[in-house]
Amino acid sequence: MSTRDTMELKEETIRAQYEAALGMVFGFDHAPRLAKPLVVASVAERSPGVGTRPTFRSTVPGMATRSTARPGGVRLAERIEGLGDGLVSPVQAACLNALRRSLAIALAMGETFSAQSGLAELKKANLEGRVPEPKRGEFGELLQGEALVVLFTFANALAYLIAPHVGPGTVELGEVEEVLTDNAPLALQGALWELDQDIGALATDDVKLVAVVSAFAEALMKKVQIRAENGARVSVFTGASWKVEADGLTIAGFKPAKAAKGGMIAMAFKKPHEVVGNHIAKYQSLRLAKMLMAYDFERRLNPFAELGGFIFTFMGDGKPGTGKTTLIQMMAGLLNDYCKVAGYPFRYQNFSIDQIDSYQGKSGQNAKAFIDAVLDPSVIGFGTIDDIDQVAGKRGDRQSSAGQQEVTAVFMQAFAGAGTVVRGNCTFGMFSNYPENVDDALRQRAGARFLVDGPQSKEDYIDILSLLLGKNHSIPVGEHELFAAQEIKKAVAASFEGHSKPHEEGLLKVWDRVSGEIGKLDTLAKIGAYLKAIQQADERFTGRAIKNITDAVKVRAMDFELPDEWMAEPDLFLFKPYDEKLSMIKGLMTPITVDMVIQEINRYADSEFRYADKSDEVAIEAMVRDFGRTEEAKRRYLEGKG
């Protein structure tokens, strides 16, 4: 659809339908024709004099249909509010708002279709009893077309609006049955009746409520799409598109809009060669981007996650200006491009300091919404937490706000909690210039460590100078091959080799002592002795650290890049069945070696010792300043008394 074909579905047109939409949410009567009830409709008794909410009834003359089933009350608002403890929760309010807004958009779209297709004139003529006999067939077909348009628009808008609230939980609804196409009001009543039944049967809490609403919207869209293939008189709807500016929703025929919402991302992407230095971090980011693309939407699982070589969380740390933001831009750009080729929805979200709120509980809600949006199993997700040392508070730190403490609790539960499920469709990156200020338990939930140390060699500095100068100069390069030092495999091999011995002074002492006592670390027993010695030197080196190291070793066992052509031509890999993708990946795996294990132990332990040394040094410097201030205060006090 070209841009010039997109019209605006005006906000005033949508808001004019709010009263009718609200009436349908509050209540109406419906006798099911195609589906069987799952729950018994029950409306709470009211005391005399207590008013009831308004109910919605169809006002289309001559369109009533006979049914032997007894009409039942559909009270969606009461059904949803009844899931709580007497007060409407934020999630319940979001669902009700999404329902009203979706119904209003659908009704407005129905009016637009009616006006543009000629149905409006036929409706007027029908009210006056003057529809010509030759036009009766066309009238019926247009009413059916309007019903399909309104139903799909409702489901499309509902799926789109509820998407930010969807968590990792799923429900199995089966096929939507009560799809009535006699006319638009009856169609909406049938859909809402079935949604009410599904909520009553399957929604036990807020998480399940959102899952049911989302799954119902998706199922209804699929059912209407199939019906619309043989539907007549819908060319007005399929031949143009409409934009709802307030929501960012584009209605383009019978095409779901949810994928477009997941993929809208505003960022200046970077190419891999524009990331100078940071060889291991860049290499792991490249591989992680391709790993994410192996996710199977039908199975809702990634072969890499099943094999144990998937990076769910990672931490990138380094001095200011070493390239953390550039690394984020590179990885997000790769994922965005891969997803465009494959037609997958991509969602990037960043959690920053401006989402810490002064209202109690709000910061935690913001963090939970961020986590849920990235975890959404229907998208490829990439979530980043920049400057996590400022965002998440260190437990026991009196300078951390209540909001920061809430965020820490949410992240710890999400990244390695009892209910954490790693599907392999998303990854979370935590970045910091001062990782020593991050809570120890939260930092250890980062399964991989990316040291973002920026350009290191002379060649790195020549490359970054040339890159940042651009092309508006005629200065010769000299004796240097541009970007040859950034050749990833060669650079990474050298970087990994550099971790055959520790870098940090504290860890190097442990290494030298253990090596001197037991010799070369070439057996599991000797490696275990080295790990115990590290734990004795740093008590924070716990079982979680060992898990993170072994996960990193498993990633190294998959020390291969999925071929670029697999990303460029999805049929070669991405669109293969899950079991076939799993088999293809297994065929590329390499055995785990002693060198891999030693290098990953040293990489991880180096980072922990680096954090601990910095943390201790910062604490010592702070105490020295405090003692100095105390002594100066005493001196001035005594001088004043004298």
XYZ file of C-alpha atoms in Angstrom:
642
model
C 0.000 0.000 0.000
C 1.510 3.309 -0.970
C 1.548 6.246 1.406
C -0.827 8.354 -0.707
C -3.539 5.657 -0.359
C -3.573 6.006 3.432
C -6.378 8.152 4.808
C -6.954 9.326 8.358
C -9.673 7.752 10.448
C -10.440 10.925 12.353
C -10.415 10.972 16.135
C -13.757 12.774 16.368
C -15.341 10.011 14.258
C -13.987 7.393 16.673
C -14.975 9.280 19.813
C -18.491 9.724 18.470
C -18.819 5.932 18.843
C -17.657 5.850 22.481
C -21.191 5.809 23.921
C -22.276 2.857 21.763
C -18.997 1.045 22.463
C -19.349 1.607 26.204
C -22.905 0.272 26.074
C -21.647 -2.984 24.549
C -18.930 -3.298 27.203
C -21.431 -2.679 30.013
C -24.041 -5.116 28.769
C -26.453 -6.526 26.210
C -28.456 -9.723 25.662
C -27.419 -12.297 23.100
C -28.744 -15.730 22.143
C -25.853 -17.831 20.781
C -26.461 -19.363 17.362
C -23.249 -21.219 16.479
C -21.302 -21.722 19.712
C -22.186 -23.494 22.934
C -21.940 -21.647 26.253
C -18.891 -22.412 28.407
C -20.162 -20.691 31.539
C -23.583 -19.778 32.862
C -24.335 -16.097 32.602
C -25.056 -14.684 36.026
C -25.795 -11.111 36.929
C -25.431 -10.116 40.552
C -28.640 -9.251 42.388
C -29.051 -5.599 43.221
C -30.803 -3.905 46.097
C -33.941 -1.917 45.284
C -33.127 1.567 44.096
C -29.599 0.703 42.892
C -29.303 1.538 39.223
C -27.928 -0.781 36.587
C -25.544 0.032 33.790
C -27.053 0.671 30.364
C -27.382 -2.237 27.963
C -26.815 -2.236 24.222
C -29.453 -3.464 21.816
C -29.297 -3.585 18.040
C -31.413 -0.923 16.338
C -31.128 -2.233 12.767
C -34.753 -2.782 11.645
C -35.543 -6.060 9.986
C -32.201 -7.591 10.919
C -33.320 -9.500 14.018
C -32.773 -13.235 13.757
C -34.743 -15.994 15.376
C -33.115 -18.404 17.754
C -34.465 -21.152 19.962
C -31.689 -20.469 22.480
C -32.570 -18.328 25.461
C -30.891 -14.902 25.422
C -28.177 -14.492 28.007
C -26.824 -11.322 29.556
C -23.334 -10.364 28.409
C -21.717 -8.080 31.013
C -18.061 -7.818 30.032
C -17.272 -4.997 32.438
C -18.689 -6.964 35.384
C -16.960 -10.136 34.230
C -13.553 -8.423 34.113
C -13.988 -6.424 37.312
C -15.117 -9.607 39.076
C -11.609 -11.065 38.700
C -10.247 -8.626 41.253
C -10.703 -8.036 44.960
C -13.266 -5.275 44.737
C -11.144 -2.615 43.053
C -10.331 -2.456 39.365
C -6.645 -3.217 38.813
C -4.544 -1.283 36.258
C -4.503 -4.359 33.985
C -8.291 -4.744 34.148
C -8.713 -1.036 33.401
C -6.320 -1.379 30.441
C -8.377 -4.294 29.066
C -11.645 -2.398 29.414
C -10.153 0.681 27.772
C -8.742 -1.435 24.945
C -12.157 -3.045 24.418
C -13.998 0.285 24.308
C -11.399 1.865 22.039
C -11.338 -1.147 19.689
C -15.129 -1.235 19.441
C -15.252 2.500 18.734
C -12.602 2.183 16.010
C -14.505 -0.757 14.494
C -17.823 1.115 14.509
C -16.163 4.182 12.963
C -14.609 1.967 10.293
C -18.031 0.448 9.670
C -19.541 3.895 9.129
C -16.721 4.788 6.728
C -17.214 1.553 4.780
C -20.969 2.121 4.703
C -20.581 5.649 3.343
C -18.033 4.725 0.668
C -19.698 1.513 -0.536
C -23.227 2.903 -0.938
C -24.543 0.850 1.985
C -25.591 3.998 3.877
C -28.139 4.916 1.176
C -29.507 1.383 1.117
C -29.877 1.402 4.926
C -31.840 4.640 4.711
C -34.013 3.205 1.981
C -34.573 0.066 4.060
C -35.790 2.145 7.006
C -38.332 3.766 4.686
C -39.288 0.399 3.150
C -38.276 1.373 -0.371
C -35.335 -0.879 -1.272
C -35.928 -1.954 -4.912
C -36.156 -5.713 -5.465
C -33.022 -5.816 -7.716
C -31.034 -4.110 -4.927
C -31.990 -6.526 -2.155
C -29.241 -8.995 -3.009
C -26.657 -6.205 -3.087
C -27.998 -4.895 0.237
C -27.511 -8.263 1.893
C -23.998 -8.657 0.475
C -22.996 -5.171 1.650
C -24.346 -5.864 5.140
C -22.271 -9.032 5.238
C -19.222 -7.114 3.969
C -19.689 -4.458 6.674
C -19.943 -7.184 9.330
C -16.635 -8.709 8.176
C -14.936 -5.296 8.075
C -16.179 -4.325 11.539
C -15.288 -7.709 13.066
C -11.764 -7.719 11.645
C -11.137 -4.089 12.580
C -12.288 -4.779 16.137
C -10.020 -7.827 16.477
C -7.115 -6.057 14.769
C -7.338 -2.981 17.007
C -7.819 -5.088 20.141
C -4.740 -7.242 19.403
C -2.739 -4.092 18.698
C -3.825 -2.177 21.800
C -3.510 -5.090 24.235
C -0.053 -6.131 22.927
C 1.999 -3.954 25.369
C 0.320 -5.704 28.317
C 0.823 -9.290 27.109
C 3.149 -11.360 29.291
C 4.847 -14.701 28.712
C 1.760 -16.701 29.723
C -0.421 -18.246 27.003
C -3.838 -19.906 26.770
C -5.353 -22.297 24.250
C -8.723 -21.037 23.028
C -9.344 -23.059 19.918
C -11.388 -21.693 17.032
C -13.780 -18.760 17.405
C -17.258 -20.057 16.536
C -19.812 -17.280 17.106
C -18.913 -15.368 13.921
C -22.178 -13.889 12.646
C -22.252 -11.828 9.467
C -25.921 -10.837 9.120
C -25.028 -7.255 10.064
C -22.349 -5.360 11.978
C -24.121 -4.906 15.371
C -25.023 -8.602 15.547
C -21.486 -9.563 14.507
C -19.987 -7.557 17.373
C -22.502 -8.960 19.853
C -21.605 -12.513 18.835
C -17.875 -11.837 19.180
C -18.264 -10.152 22.569
C -20.503 -12.980 23.809
C -17.811 -15.533 22.959
C -15.061 -13.372 24.484
C -17.146 -13.112 27.663
C -17.475 -16.911 27.716
C -13.714 -17.398 27.246
C -12.864 -14.925 30.014
C -15.320 -16.640 32.359
C -13.879 -20.093 31.617
C -10.141 -19.352 31.408
C -9.237 -16.046 33.055
C -8.422 -16.532 36.731
C -6.188 -13.496 37.238
C -4.884 -10.416 35.413
C -2.156 -12.304 33.530
C -4.626 -14.876 32.196
C -7.127 -12.112 31.402
C -4.685 -10.372 29.068
C -3.647 -13.703 27.547
C -7.292 -14.606 26.832
C -8.109 -11.215 25.300
C -4.990 -11.303 23.117
C -5.511 -14.917 22.006
C -9.186 -14.248 21.238
C -8.328 -11.213 19.090
C -5.745 -13.230 17.137
C -8.146 -16.166 16.650
C -10.986 -13.891 15.557
C -8.740 -12.180 13.005
C -7.767 -15.548 11.496
C -11.403 -16.693 11.284
C -12.557 -13.457 9.638
C -9.616 -13.524 7.197
C -10.766 -16.952 5.985
C -14.381 -15.784 5.665
C -13.318 -12.618 3.848
C -11.565 -14.607 1.118
C -14.995 -15.535 -0.259
C -16.741 -12.394 0.925
C -18.242 -10.058 -1.650
C -18.386 -6.261 -1.630
C -15.281 -5.604 0.500
C -13.089 -3.971 -2.166
C -13.634 -0.544 -0.568
C -11.913 -1.879 2.562
C -9.129 -3.873 0.882
C -8.301 -1.197 -1.703
C -7.192 1.515 0.734
C -5.776 1.993 4.223
C -6.581 4.188 7.199
C -4.382 5.550 9.986
C -5.523 6.098 13.585
C -2.990 8.745 14.569
C -3.592 8.681 18.330
C -2.715 4.978 18.522
C -0.271 4.706 15.624
C -2.571 2.005 14.206
C -2.745 1.420 10.456
C -5.780 -0.439 9.104
C -4.833 -1.970 5.757
C -7.516 -4.401 4.678
C -7.537 -7.831 6.311
C -3.894 -7.573 7.358
C -2.985 -7.648 11.091
C -1.358 -4.468 12.376
C 0.331 -5.983 15.439
C 3.564 -6.819 13.592
C 3.945 -3.212 12.506
C 3.666 -2.081 16.122
C 6.383 -4.467 17.210
C 8.696 -3.295 14.456
C 8.457 0.490 14.712
C 11.860 1.564 15.956
C 13.604 4.931 15.774
C 17.364 4.538 16.044
C 20.517 5.377 14.107
C 21.695 1.865 13.288
C 25.393 1.023 12.958
C 27.091 -1.537 10.719
C 29.538 -4.039 12.284
C 32.593 -2.364 10.712
C 31.568 0.881 12.438
C 32.199 -0.767 15.823
C 35.963 -0.376 16.287
C 37.685 -2.627 18.839
C 35.457 -4.476 21.315
C 36.138 -7.646 19.347
C 34.626 -10.244 21.689
C 31.610 -8.054 22.497
C 31.010 -7.392 18.802
C 31.424 -11.053 17.882
C 29.011 -12.230 20.568
C 26.470 -9.567 19.568
C 26.638 -10.686 15.938
C 26.107 -14.310 16.901
C 23.355 -13.498 19.396
C 21.412 -11.571 16.741
C 21.474 -14.633 14.480
C 20.633 -16.935 17.394
C 17.466 -14.948 18.079
C 16.372 -15.398 14.475
C 16.342 -19.194 14.949
C 13.262 -18.781 17.203
C 10.317 -20.880 16.079
C 7.041 -18.946 16.397
C 4.882 -22.058 16.075
C 6.759 -24.070 18.729
C 7.551 -20.880 20.697
C 11.046 -22.144 21.417
C 14.552 -21.556 20.090
C 16.820 -24.542 19.311
C 19.724 -22.652 20.897
C 17.749 -22.298 24.137
C 17.006 -26.036 24.110
C 20.687 -26.876 23.507
C 21.839 -24.561 26.314
C 23.847 -22.126 24.232
C 21.545 -19.109 24.320
C 22.418 -15.764 25.945
C 19.257 -14.565 27.735
C 20.951 -11.795 29.717
C 24.329 -10.120 29.353
C 26.213 -7.194 30.847
C 28.368 -4.791 28.887
C 30.707 -2.657 30.966
C 33.482 -0.247 30.137
C 34.713 3.287 30.570
C 32.652 6.196 29.185
C 33.088 6.597 25.436
C 34.248 3.049 24.685
C 31.308 2.169 22.429
C 28.420 0.709 24.455
C 25.791 2.771 22.626
C 27.349 1.899 19.258
C 27.194 -1.785 20.184
C 23.467 -1.454 20.987
C 22.858 0.338 17.691
C 24.704 -2.385 15.790
C 22.801 -5.282 17.352
C 19.403 -3.566 17.050
C 20.194 -2.741 13.408
C 21.104 -6.338 12.607
C 17.918 -7.665 14.224
C 15.800 -5.047 12.498
C 17.237 -5.963 9.085
C 16.982 -9.722 9.654
C 13.364 -9.404 10.814
C 12.419 -7.298 7.800
C 13.737 -9.989 5.453
C 11.927 -12.770 7.333
C 8.744 -10.779 7.923
C 9.049 -11.231 11.701
C 7.845 -8.571 14.179
C 10.777 -6.967 16.001
C 10.464 -5.023 19.248
C 13.277 -2.977 20.786
C 12.757 -1.321 24.156
C 15.091 0.577 26.468
C 14.542 1.090 30.187
C 16.108 4.310 31.427
C 16.291 6.545 34.491
C 13.261 8.620 33.415
C 11.036 5.600 34.124
C 11.837 5.766 37.835
C 8.746 7.343 39.388
C 8.208 9.043 42.723
C 4.861 7.274 43.248
C 5.151 4.092 45.264
C 4.860 1.002 43.084
C 4.882 2.881 39.771
C 8.584 2.241 39.047
C 8.051 -1.476 39.569
C 5.044 -1.386 37.223
C 7.134 0.391 34.579
C 9.876 -2.232 34.913
C 7.339 -5.082 34.693
C 5.740 -3.548 31.583
C 9.200 -3.259 29.983
C 10.022 -6.901 30.772
C 6.635 -8.179 29.539
C 6.871 -6.221 26.275
C 10.271 -7.729 25.440
C 9.287 -11.253 26.584
C 6.216 -11.243 24.306
C 6.498 -14.650 22.564
C 4.919 -13.282 19.387
C 7.882 -10.984 18.610
C 11.673 -11.026 18.408
C 12.628 -8.826 21.366
C 15.729 -6.881 22.383
C 15.640 -5.000 25.685
C 18.406 -2.780 26.989
C 18.942 -1.149 30.369
C 21.465 1.629 29.876
C 23.292 2.935 32.950
C 21.804 0.168 35.060
C 23.845 1.368 38.053
C 21.579 4.458 38.114
C 18.345 2.663 37.247
C 18.465 -0.304 39.644
C 19.272 0.335 43.308
C 21.773 -1.612 45.340
C 19.991 -3.361 48.203
C 20.982 -1.873 51.530
C 22.174 1.338 49.896
C 20.488 4.212 51.715
C 21.082 6.500 48.744
C 18.917 4.332 46.470
C 15.322 5.479 46.133
C 12.324 3.233 46.755
C 11.657 3.256 43.008
C 15.167 1.998 42.242
C 14.756 -0.790 44.804
C 11.458 -1.805 43.156
C 13.188 -2.008 39.769
C 15.955 -4.206 41.191
C 13.385 -6.625 42.622
C 11.493 -6.848 39.303
C 14.655 -7.425 37.245
C 15.989 -10.088 39.613
C 12.727 -12.008 39.475
C 12.442 -11.678 35.690
C 16.026 -12.634 34.816
C 16.424 -15.659 37.108
C 13.282 -16.123 39.157
C 11.200 -19.192 39.908
C 8.877 -18.412 37.007
C 11.487 -17.403 34.438
C 10.981 -19.196 31.114
C 13.665 -18.715 28.447
C 11.997 -19.258 25.086
C 14.865 -17.813 23.063
C 12.866 -15.082 21.324
C 14.483 -12.208 23.222
C 17.555 -11.051 25.088
C 18.255 -8.376 27.698
C 21.442 -6.310 27.784
C 22.532 -4.360 30.877
C 25.128 -1.638 30.288
C 27.109 0.420 32.753
C 30.214 2.542 33.139
C 30.288 1.621 36.835
C 29.201 -2.042 37.166
C 30.665 -2.162 40.674
C 27.677 -0.033 41.762
C 25.175 -2.651 40.522
C 23.677 -4.980 43.128
C 25.812 -8.144 43.293
C 22.885 -10.554 42.902
C 21.468 -8.615 39.945
C 24.851 -8.387 38.240
C 25.360 -12.131 38.608
C 22.084 -12.679 36.765
C 23.884 -11.494 33.630
C 24.729 -14.794 31.974
C 27.415 -13.327 29.702
C 29.937 -10.530 30.137
C 30.860 -8.173 27.312
C 33.913 -6.058 28.187
C 33.419 -2.929 26.099
C 36.947 -1.540 26.159
C 36.868 0.390 22.874
C 39.834 0.761 20.506
C 43.043 -0.774 21.875
C 45.674 -1.166 19.158
C 47.312 1.435 16.924
C 45.314 -0.020 14.027
C 42.071 0.470 15.989
C 42.832 4.163 16.496
C 43.656 4.686 12.809
C 40.396 2.944 11.828
C 38.222 4.972 14.207
C 39.879 8.239 13.141
C 39.183 7.458 9.485
C 35.620 6.386 10.253
C 34.718 9.501 12.244
C 36.387 11.958 9.847
C 34.111 10.797 7.052
C 34.865 11.350 3.378
C 35.087 15.139 3.193
C 38.908 15.204 3.090
C 41.804 14.140 0.894
C 44.248 13.113 3.635
C 46.106 9.949 2.546
C 45.708 6.832 4.705
C 49.402 5.969 4.626
C 50.840 2.561 5.388
C 47.675 1.004 6.775
C 44.909 -1.236 5.433
C 41.669 0.267 6.686
C 39.529 -2.011 8.872
C 41.796 -5.038 8.356
C 42.265 -5.141 12.142
C 38.504 -5.401 12.535
C 38.379 -8.741 10.669
C 36.232 -10.412 13.254
C 37.400 -14.027 13.388
C 41.088 -13.174 13.531
C 40.532 -10.495 16.186
C 38.267 -12.709 18.300
C 40.681 -15.636 18.254
C 43.395 -13.333 19.589
C 41.042 -11.907 22.226
C 39.991 -15.330 23.532
C 43.621 -16.474 23.558
C 44.419 -13.483 25.746
C 42.247 -14.980 28.499
C 44.311 -18.146 28.812
C 45.728 -16.375 31.874
C 43.897 -13.892 34.122
C 44.263 -10.130 33.669
C 43.270 -8.801 37.096
C 46.030 -8.742 39.711
C 43.960 -10.425 42.446
C 42.918 -13.300 40.197
C 46.423 -13.665 38.759
C 47.736 -14.362 42.278
C 45.163 -17.144 42.696
C 46.088 -18.568 39.275
C 49.823 -18.587 40.024
C 49.306 -20.226 43.429
C 47.001 -22.981 42.147
C 49.118 -23.649 39.038
C 52.229 -23.860 41.189
C 50.608 -26.377 43.525
C 48.829 -28.730 41.080
C 50.391 -27.954 37.695
C 48.567 -27.439 34.401
C 44.777 -27.290 34.729
C 43.907 -30.114 32.358
C 41.323 -32.170 34.307
C 37.934 -31.442 35.836
C 39.416 -32.046 39.302
C 42.156 -29.456 38.800
C 39.741 -26.947 37.258
C 37.399 -27.498 40.229
C 40.289 -26.790 42.603
C 40.917 -23.516 40.754
C 37.239 -22.560 41.090
C 37.302 -23.277 44.839
C 40.432 -21.136 45.209
C 38.646 -18.272 43.434
C 35.689 -18.653 45.805
C 38.028 -18.468 48.796
C 39.469 -15.223 47.440
C 36.027 -13.764 46.631
C 33.020 -15.159 48.513
C 30.675 -13.709 45.883
C 31.929 -16.342 43.430
C 28.998 -18.728 44.020
C 27.173 -21.501 42.200
C 25.453 -18.916 39.983
C 28.867 -17.841 38.739
C 29.651 -21.461 37.791
C 26.347 -21.692 35.901
C 27.114 -18.494 33.984
C 30.575 -19.846 33.111
C 29.243 -23.192 31.895
C 26.569 -21.396 29.843
C 29.327 -19.315 28.251
C 31.295 -22.496 27.511
C 28.221 -23.993 25.808
C 28.003 -20.835 23.705
C 31.656 -21.355 22.769
C 30.808 -24.920 21.757
C 28.538 -23.278 19.235
C 31.471 -21.189 18.077
C 30.041 -20.684 14.644
C 28.078 -18.013 12.891
C 24.906 -18.989 11.137
C 25.707 -18.344 7.456
C 24.671 -14.911 6.168
C 22.729 -16.516 3.336
C 20.483 -18.201 5.929
C 19.435 -14.712 7.057
C 19.137 -13.330 3.516
C 17.104 -16.296 2.206
C 14.704 -17.377 4.987
C 13.697 -20.597 3.232
C 17.208 -21.975 3.764
C 16.860 -21.995 7.567
C 14.434 -19.559 9.220
C 11.286 -21.038 7.704
C 12.322 -24.660 8.275
C 10.378 -26.793 10.795
C 11.700 -26.644 14.352
C 13.166 -30.156 14.389
C 15.005 -29.540 11.132
C 16.482 -26.289 12.470
C 17.586 -28.130 15.615
C 19.300 -30.794 13.515
C 21.062 -28.204 11.335
C 22.439 -26.408 14.413
C 23.609 -29.661 16.019
C 25.553 -30.387 12.852
C 27.569 -27.180 13.294
C 28.449 -27.662 16.986
C 32.041 -28.285 18.117
C 33.259 -30.274 21.198
C 34.024 -28.464 24.472
C 37.775 -28.187 25.173
C 39.863 -27.476 28.295
C 41.041 -24.196 26.734
C 37.442 -23.023 26.306
C 36.642 -23.742 29.962
C 39.797 -22.026 31.304
C 39.306 -18.956 29.102
C 35.657 -18.540 30.131
C 36.506 -18.984 33.841
C 39.162 -16.291 33.553
C 36.897 -13.958 31.548
C 34.102 -14.192 34.106
C 36.311 -14.134 37.207
C 38.328 -11.204 35.804
C 35.113 -9.206 35.546
C 34.073 -10.037 39.135
C 37.512 -9.160 40.522
C 37.484 -5.968 38.458
C 34.105 -5.008 39.920
C 35.166 -5.938 43.466
C 38.442 -4.007 43.259
C 36.642 -0.932 41.947
C 33.879 -1.252 44.515
C 36.335 -1.580 47.410
C 38.465 1.295 46.143
C 35.435 3.558 45.775
C 34.293 2.672 49.315
C 37.784 3.329 50.745
C 38.024 6.696 48.977
C 34.589 7.658 50.307
C 35.621 6.744 53.878
C 38.860 8.728 53.532
C 36.870 11.785 52.440
C 34.452 11.308 55.349
C 37.325 11.040 57.871
C 38.942 14.143 56.369
C 35.713 16.115 56.634
C 35.234 14.955 60.232
C 38.756 16.059 61.230
C 38.331 19.422 59.496
C 34.976 19.930 61.226
C 36.578 19.194 64.623
C 39.420 21.630 63.918
C 37.051 24.451 62.964
C 34.813 23.706 65.934
C 37.712 23.911 68.393
C 39.005 27.114 66.759
C 35.542 28.666 67.090
C 35.340 27.797 70.776
C 38.813 29.170 71.394
